[in-house]
Amino acid sequence: MTHDLAPHHSVSDSDSIVTAEEKNSLDPAWVKDQLERATWLTASTGGSNCLRVAFLDRGLVSTGDSLNPDRDPLLFAAGEWDDFLAGAKAGLFDRP
């Protein structure tokens, strides 16, 4: 099944990396299909807070709660995900 990404996207850019500005204009049916077909990786410390991550087509990354998979996941463009990881590695999100 093929879905158009958005009315202004042409076929020639269907494989291009989605930017932060473009991600909110993606076809919801395409995003839903991506999430349903995703391979989710789960990180857990054995407690009740479990993060799951999926790497989708066009550079998108999705995160969600593995204990509540019916809740809407978050969607990140490649640049946003890279910035988040760089910040985490640099200690920007460490507890005070």
mmCIF file of C-alpha atoms in Angstrom, residues 23 43 51-53 55 61-64 74-94:
data_model
loop_
_atom_site.group_PDB
_atom_site.id
_atom_site.type_symbol
_atom_site.label_atom_id
_atom_site.label_comp_id
_atom_site.label_asym_id
_atom_site.label_seq_id
_atom_site.Cartn_x
_atom_site.Cartn_y
_atom_site.Cartn_z
ATOM 1 C CA LYS A 23 6.969 16.165 9.870
ATOM 2 C CA ALA A 43 14.843 -0.046 26.937
ATOM 3 C CA LEU A 51 10.864 3.512 26.655
ATOM 4 C CA ARG A 52 10.443 2.114 23.174
ATOM 5 C CA VAL A 53 12.044 3.514 20.037
ATOM 6 C CA PHE A 55 13.414 3.951 13.372
ATOM 7 C CA VAL A 61 12.257 8.249 14.820
ATOM 8 C CA SER A 62 9.337 7.460 17.089
ATOM 9 C CA THR A 63 9.328 6.959 20.844
ATOM 10 C CA GLY A 64 6.624 5.696 23.119
ATOM 11 C CA LEU A 74 6.201 10.997 19.770
ATOM 12 C CA LEU A 75 7.626 11.544 16.298
ATOM 13 C CA PHE A 76 11.036 13.129 15.667
ATOM 14 C CA ALA A 77 12.792 14.197 12.496
ATOM 15 C CA ALA A 78 16.352 12.870 12.125
ATOM 16 C CA GLY A 79 17.898 16.208 13.098
ATOM 17 C CA GLU A 80 15.732 16.499 16.200
ATOM 18 C CA TRP A 81 16.672 12.973 17.296
ATOM 19 C CA ASP A 82 20.366 13.631 16.678
ATOM 20 C CA ASP A 83 20.171 16.858 18.710
ATOM 21 C CA PHE A 84 18.406 15.050 21.563
ATOM 22 C CA LEU A 85 21.021 12.286 21.652
ATOM 23 C CA ALA A 86 23.878 14.804 21.534
ATOM 24 C CA GLY A 87 22.326 16.690 24.448
ATOM 25 C CA ALA A 88 21.857 13.494 26.452
ATOM 26 C CA LYS A 89 25.444 12.422 25.809
ATOM 27 C CA ALA A 90 26.659 15.878 26.858
ATOM 28 C CA GLY A 91 24.773 15.623 30.150
ATOM 29 C CA LEU A 92 22.192 18.322 29.378
ATOM 30 C CA PHE A 93 19.396 16.180 30.805
ATOM 31 C CA ASP A 94 21.174 14.891 33.909
#
